[in-house]
Coordinates of C-alpha atoms in Angstrom, one line a residue:
X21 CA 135.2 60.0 111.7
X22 CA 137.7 62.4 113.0
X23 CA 138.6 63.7 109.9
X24 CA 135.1 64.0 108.9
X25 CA 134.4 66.3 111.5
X26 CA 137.2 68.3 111.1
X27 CA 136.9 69.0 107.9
X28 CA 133.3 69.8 108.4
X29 CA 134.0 72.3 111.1
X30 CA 136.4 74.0 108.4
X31 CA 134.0 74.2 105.9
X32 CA 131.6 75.9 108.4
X33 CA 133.9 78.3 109.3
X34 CA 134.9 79.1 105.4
X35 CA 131.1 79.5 104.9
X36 CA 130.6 81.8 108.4
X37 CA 133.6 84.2 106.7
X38 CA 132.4 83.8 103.1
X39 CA 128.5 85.1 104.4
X40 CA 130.2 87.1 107.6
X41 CA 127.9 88.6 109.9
X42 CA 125.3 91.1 109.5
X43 CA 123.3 94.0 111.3
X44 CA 121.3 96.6 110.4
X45 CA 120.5 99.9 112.6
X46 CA 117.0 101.6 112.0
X47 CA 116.6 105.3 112.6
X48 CA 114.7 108.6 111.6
X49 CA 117.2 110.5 109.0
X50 CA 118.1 114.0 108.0
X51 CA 115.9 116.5 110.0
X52 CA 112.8 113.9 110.4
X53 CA 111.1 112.6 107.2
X54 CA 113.0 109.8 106.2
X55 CA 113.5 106.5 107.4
X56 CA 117.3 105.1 107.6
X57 CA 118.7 102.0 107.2
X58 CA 122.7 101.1 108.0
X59 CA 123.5 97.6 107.2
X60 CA 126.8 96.4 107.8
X61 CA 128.6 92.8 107.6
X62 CA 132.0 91.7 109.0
X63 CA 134.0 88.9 108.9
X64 CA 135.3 86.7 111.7
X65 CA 137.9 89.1 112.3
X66 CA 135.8 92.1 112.2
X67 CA 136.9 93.3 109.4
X68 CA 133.9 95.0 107.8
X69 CA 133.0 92.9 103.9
X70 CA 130.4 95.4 103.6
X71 CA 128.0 98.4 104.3
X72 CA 125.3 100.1 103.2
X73 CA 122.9 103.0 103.9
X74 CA 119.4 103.2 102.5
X75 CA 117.6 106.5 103.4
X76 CA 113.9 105.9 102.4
X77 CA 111.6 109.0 101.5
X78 CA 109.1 109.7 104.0
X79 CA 105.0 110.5 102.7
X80 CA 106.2 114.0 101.9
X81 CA 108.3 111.9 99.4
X82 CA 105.8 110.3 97.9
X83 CA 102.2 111.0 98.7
X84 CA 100.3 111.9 95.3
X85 CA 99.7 115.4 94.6
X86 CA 96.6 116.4 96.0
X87 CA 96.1 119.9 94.7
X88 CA 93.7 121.7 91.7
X89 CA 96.6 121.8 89.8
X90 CA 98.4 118.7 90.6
X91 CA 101.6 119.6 91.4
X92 CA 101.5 120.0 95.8
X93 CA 100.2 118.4 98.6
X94 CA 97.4 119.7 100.3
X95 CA 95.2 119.1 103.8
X96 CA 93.8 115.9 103.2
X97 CA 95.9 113.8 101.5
X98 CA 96.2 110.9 103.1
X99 CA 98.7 107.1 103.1
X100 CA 98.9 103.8 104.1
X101 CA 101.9 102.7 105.7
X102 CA 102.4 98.6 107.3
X103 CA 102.7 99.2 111.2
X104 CA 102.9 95.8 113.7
X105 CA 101.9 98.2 116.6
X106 CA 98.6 99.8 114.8
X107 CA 95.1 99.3 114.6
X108 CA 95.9 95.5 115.9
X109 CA 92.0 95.1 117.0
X110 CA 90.2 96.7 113.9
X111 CA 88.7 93.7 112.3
X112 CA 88.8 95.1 108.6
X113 CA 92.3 93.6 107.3
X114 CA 91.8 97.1 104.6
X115 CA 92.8 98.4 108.5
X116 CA 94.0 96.2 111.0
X117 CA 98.2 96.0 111.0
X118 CA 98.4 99.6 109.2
X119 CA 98.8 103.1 110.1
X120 CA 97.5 106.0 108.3
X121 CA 98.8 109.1 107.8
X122 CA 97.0 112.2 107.3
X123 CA 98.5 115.5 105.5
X124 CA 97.1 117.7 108.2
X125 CA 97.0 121.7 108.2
X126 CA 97.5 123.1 111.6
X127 CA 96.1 126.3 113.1
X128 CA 99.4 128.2 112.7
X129 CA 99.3 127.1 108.6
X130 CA 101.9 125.1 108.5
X131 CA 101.5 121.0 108.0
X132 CA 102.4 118.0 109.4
X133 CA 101.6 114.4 108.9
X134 CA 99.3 113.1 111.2
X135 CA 98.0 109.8 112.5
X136 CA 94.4 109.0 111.0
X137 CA 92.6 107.2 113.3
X138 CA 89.6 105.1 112.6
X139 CA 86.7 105.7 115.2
X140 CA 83.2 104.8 115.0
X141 CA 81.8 105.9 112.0
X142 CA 85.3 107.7 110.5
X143 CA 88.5 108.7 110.2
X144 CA 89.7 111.2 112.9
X145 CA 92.1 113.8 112.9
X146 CA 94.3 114.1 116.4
X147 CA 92.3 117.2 118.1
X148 CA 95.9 118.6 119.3
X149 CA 99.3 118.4 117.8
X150 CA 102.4 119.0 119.4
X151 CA 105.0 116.6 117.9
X152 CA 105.8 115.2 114.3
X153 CA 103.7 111.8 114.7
X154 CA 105.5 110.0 111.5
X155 CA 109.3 111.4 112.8
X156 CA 107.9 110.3 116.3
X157 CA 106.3 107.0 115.9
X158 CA 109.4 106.5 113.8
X159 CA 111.8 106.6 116.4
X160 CA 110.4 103.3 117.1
X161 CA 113.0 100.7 115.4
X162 CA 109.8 98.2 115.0
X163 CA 107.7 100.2 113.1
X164 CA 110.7 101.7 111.2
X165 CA 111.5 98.7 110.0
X166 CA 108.3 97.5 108.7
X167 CA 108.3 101.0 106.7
X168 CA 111.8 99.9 105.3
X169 CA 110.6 96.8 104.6
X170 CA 107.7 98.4 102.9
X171 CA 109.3 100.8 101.1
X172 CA 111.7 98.0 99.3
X173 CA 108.9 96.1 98.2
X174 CA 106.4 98.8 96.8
X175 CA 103.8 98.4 99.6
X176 CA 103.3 101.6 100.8
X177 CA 99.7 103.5 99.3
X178 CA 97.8 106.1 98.7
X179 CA 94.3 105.7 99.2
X180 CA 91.3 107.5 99.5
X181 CA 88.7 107.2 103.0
X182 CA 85.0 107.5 103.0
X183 CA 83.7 107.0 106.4
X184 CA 85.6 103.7 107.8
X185 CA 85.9 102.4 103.8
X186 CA 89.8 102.1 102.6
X187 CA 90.5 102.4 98.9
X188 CA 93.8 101.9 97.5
X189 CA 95.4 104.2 95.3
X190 CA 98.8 104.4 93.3
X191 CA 101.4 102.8 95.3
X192 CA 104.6 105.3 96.3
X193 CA 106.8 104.3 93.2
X194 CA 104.2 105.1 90.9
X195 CA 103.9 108.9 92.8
X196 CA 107.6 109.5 94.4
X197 CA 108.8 113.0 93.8
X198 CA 112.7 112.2 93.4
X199 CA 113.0 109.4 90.7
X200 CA 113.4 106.9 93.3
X201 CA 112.1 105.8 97.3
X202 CA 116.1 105.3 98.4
X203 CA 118.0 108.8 98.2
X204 CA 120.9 106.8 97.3
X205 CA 119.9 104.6 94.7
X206 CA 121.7 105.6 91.5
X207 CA 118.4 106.8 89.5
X208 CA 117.4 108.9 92.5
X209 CA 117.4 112.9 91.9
X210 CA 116.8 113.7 95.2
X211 CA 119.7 116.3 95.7
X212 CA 121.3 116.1 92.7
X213 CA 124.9 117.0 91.4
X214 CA 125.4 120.7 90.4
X215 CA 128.2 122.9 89.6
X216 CA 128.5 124.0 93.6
X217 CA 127.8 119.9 94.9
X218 CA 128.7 116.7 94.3
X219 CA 125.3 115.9 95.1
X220 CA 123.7 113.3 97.7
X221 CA 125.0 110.3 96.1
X222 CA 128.9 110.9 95.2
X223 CA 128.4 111.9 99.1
X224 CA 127.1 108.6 100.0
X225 CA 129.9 107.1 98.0
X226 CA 132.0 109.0 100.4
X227 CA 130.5 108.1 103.0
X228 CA 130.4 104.3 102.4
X229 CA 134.2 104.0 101.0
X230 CA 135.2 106.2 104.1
X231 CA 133.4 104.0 106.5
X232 CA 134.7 100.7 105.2
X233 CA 138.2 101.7 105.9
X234 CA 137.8 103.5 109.6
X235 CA 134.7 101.6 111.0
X236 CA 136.0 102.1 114.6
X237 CA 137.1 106.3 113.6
X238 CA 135.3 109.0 116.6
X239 CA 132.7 110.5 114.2
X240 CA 132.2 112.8 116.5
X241 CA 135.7 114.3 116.6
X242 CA 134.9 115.9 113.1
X243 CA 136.5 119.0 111.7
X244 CA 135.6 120.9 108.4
X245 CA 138.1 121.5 105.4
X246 CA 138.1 123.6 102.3
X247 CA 139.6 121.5 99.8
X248 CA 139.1 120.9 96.2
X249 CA 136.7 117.7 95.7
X250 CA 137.4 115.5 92.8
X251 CA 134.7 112.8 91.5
X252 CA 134.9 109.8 88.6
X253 CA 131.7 109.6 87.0
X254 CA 130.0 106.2 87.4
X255 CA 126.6 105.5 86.5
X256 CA 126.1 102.8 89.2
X257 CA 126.3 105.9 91.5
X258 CA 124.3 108.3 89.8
X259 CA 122.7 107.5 86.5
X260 CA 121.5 111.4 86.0
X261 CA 124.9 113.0 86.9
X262 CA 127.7 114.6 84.9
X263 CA 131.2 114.8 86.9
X264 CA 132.2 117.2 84.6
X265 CA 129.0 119.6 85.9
X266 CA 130.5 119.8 89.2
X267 CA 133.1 122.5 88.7
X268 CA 133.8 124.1 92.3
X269 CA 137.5 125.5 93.1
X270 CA 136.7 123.9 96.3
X271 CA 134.3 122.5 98.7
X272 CA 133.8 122.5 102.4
X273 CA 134.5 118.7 103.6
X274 CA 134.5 116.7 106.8
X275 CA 137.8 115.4 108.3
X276 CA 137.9 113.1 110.8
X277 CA 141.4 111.3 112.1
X278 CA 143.1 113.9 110.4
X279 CA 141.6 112.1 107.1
X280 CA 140.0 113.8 104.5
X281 CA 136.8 111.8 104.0
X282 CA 135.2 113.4 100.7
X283 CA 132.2 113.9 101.8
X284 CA 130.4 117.4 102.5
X285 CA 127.1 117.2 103.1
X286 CA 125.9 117.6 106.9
X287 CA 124.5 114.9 107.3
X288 CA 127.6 113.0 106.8
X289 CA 128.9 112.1 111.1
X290 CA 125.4 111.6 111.8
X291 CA 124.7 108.6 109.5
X292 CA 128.8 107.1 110.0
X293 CA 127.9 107.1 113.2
X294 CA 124.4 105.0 112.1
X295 CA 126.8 102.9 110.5
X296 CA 129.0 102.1 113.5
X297 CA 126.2 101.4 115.2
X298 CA 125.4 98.6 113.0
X299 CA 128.9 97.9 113.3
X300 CA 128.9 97.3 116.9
X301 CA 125.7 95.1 116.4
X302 CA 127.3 92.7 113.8
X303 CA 130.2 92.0 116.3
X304 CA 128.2 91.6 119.3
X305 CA 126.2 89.2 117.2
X306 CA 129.4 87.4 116.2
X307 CA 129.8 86.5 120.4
X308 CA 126.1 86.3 121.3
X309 CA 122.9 84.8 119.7
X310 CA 119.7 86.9 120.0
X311 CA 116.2 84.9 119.3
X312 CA 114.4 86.5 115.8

């Protein structure tokens, strides 16, 4: 009996450091307008198995052309986007558990996306606008996670409003601008590789590879290099790029530990640091239970 259990216990264990543990850190990317995700698993000894970073267009990514012509957004457009925190009395399920966003033209000409509120007989437009509402309601880690969770499987809208009446449209991967919802999924074109960049996803690559190897590095002890960059094509980082288009004598790039990372875009300490911070999650996990 003994032996039973002891060798159950080991088999446990081999399939806790097999699976390892995992966490992922929510937060708004860039400058505002995208939605990250760092995921990160360890082993038993902390060593880090693996780690990710999706960076999810915002509506600006991927609301449908609203214009004469087709080809820009204009005042009016509006999406559909799952929220746990919004509309959680409205009794129409077209409404109730969603928030709405509303390509809104402020006084000073310039846009911003805007909560669309249902009231009594329509749609409303906030009467004042001082902050970014998607960047601000996206702080929250709830609601960005539902949006993550939405954008990975394909239920995020478009749809058109007359009077409190929701009709759906083309779902985002049928209108994003970039090839692809996730910046860094290999058949994305968002930022693409040119003779003067590597591009956004031979960064990520960087990024990722760099992490793996120095999850516990001060990200925020960086310094910046010029050094000559050197990529090996692979298509399961960027389908649309040619390493051989990337000809710069040298590039700017972040060093941090005295190690040259490879990466040289800027936002390249603020998302490792996303990363550690999903780092630090999977090990407190590893000591302490939290109810889901």
């Amino acid at each position: 009996m003994k032996r039973i259990a002891i060798v159950s216990i080991a088999i446990l264990l081999c399939a806790w450091t097999a699976f390892g543990q995992t966490a992922t850190k929510y937060f708004v990317a860039h400058q505002g307008g995208y939605i990250g995700e760092a995921t990160v698993t360890v082993d038993k000894k902390g060593k880090v198995l693996s780690a990710s970073l999706n960076e999810w267009q915002g509506p600006g990514g991927w609301a449908e052309y609203n214009s004469p012509d087709g080809k820009s957004l204009m005042d009016g457009a509006v999406v559909r986007v799952p929220d746990p925190l919004a509309n959680t009395s409205n009794p129409d399920p077209m409404i109730k558990g969603y928030m709405f966003y509303v390509y809104n033209l402020k006084e000073d000409g310039t846009y911003v996306w805007s909560q669309f509120t249902p009231g009594k007989d329509a749609f409303t437009k906030p009467t004042r606008q001082y902050e970014l509402d998607f960047e601000g309601l996206m702080s929250n880690p709830i609601r960005a996670a539902a949006y993550a969770k939405a954008a990975r499987e394909d239920n995020l809208y478009n749809v058109t409003i007359d009077g409190l009446k929701v009709t759906l449209g083309k779902k985002a991967s049928q209108t994003v601008h970039y090839g692809n919802m996730d910046k860094a999924n290999k058949m994305a074109t968002y930022m693409p590789l040119t003779k003067e960049s590597i591009g956004y996803r031979y960064n990520y690559k960087a990024l990722i590879d760099f992490f793996k190897a120095h999850p516990t590095a001060d990200y925020t002890a960086f310094s910046l290099k010029k050094t000559k960059v050197t990529i090996v094509e692979d298509k399961n980082v960027d389908a649309n790029a040619k390493a051989a288009d990337y000809t710069a004598a040298e590039d700017t790039v972040f060093v941090v530990a005295d190690a040259v990372t490879g990466a040289t875009y800027s936002d390249f300490p603020h998302y490792a640091l996303e990363l550690q911070a999903a780092y630090k999650m999977a090990l407190a996990l590893q000591h302490k239970a939290f109810k889901k």
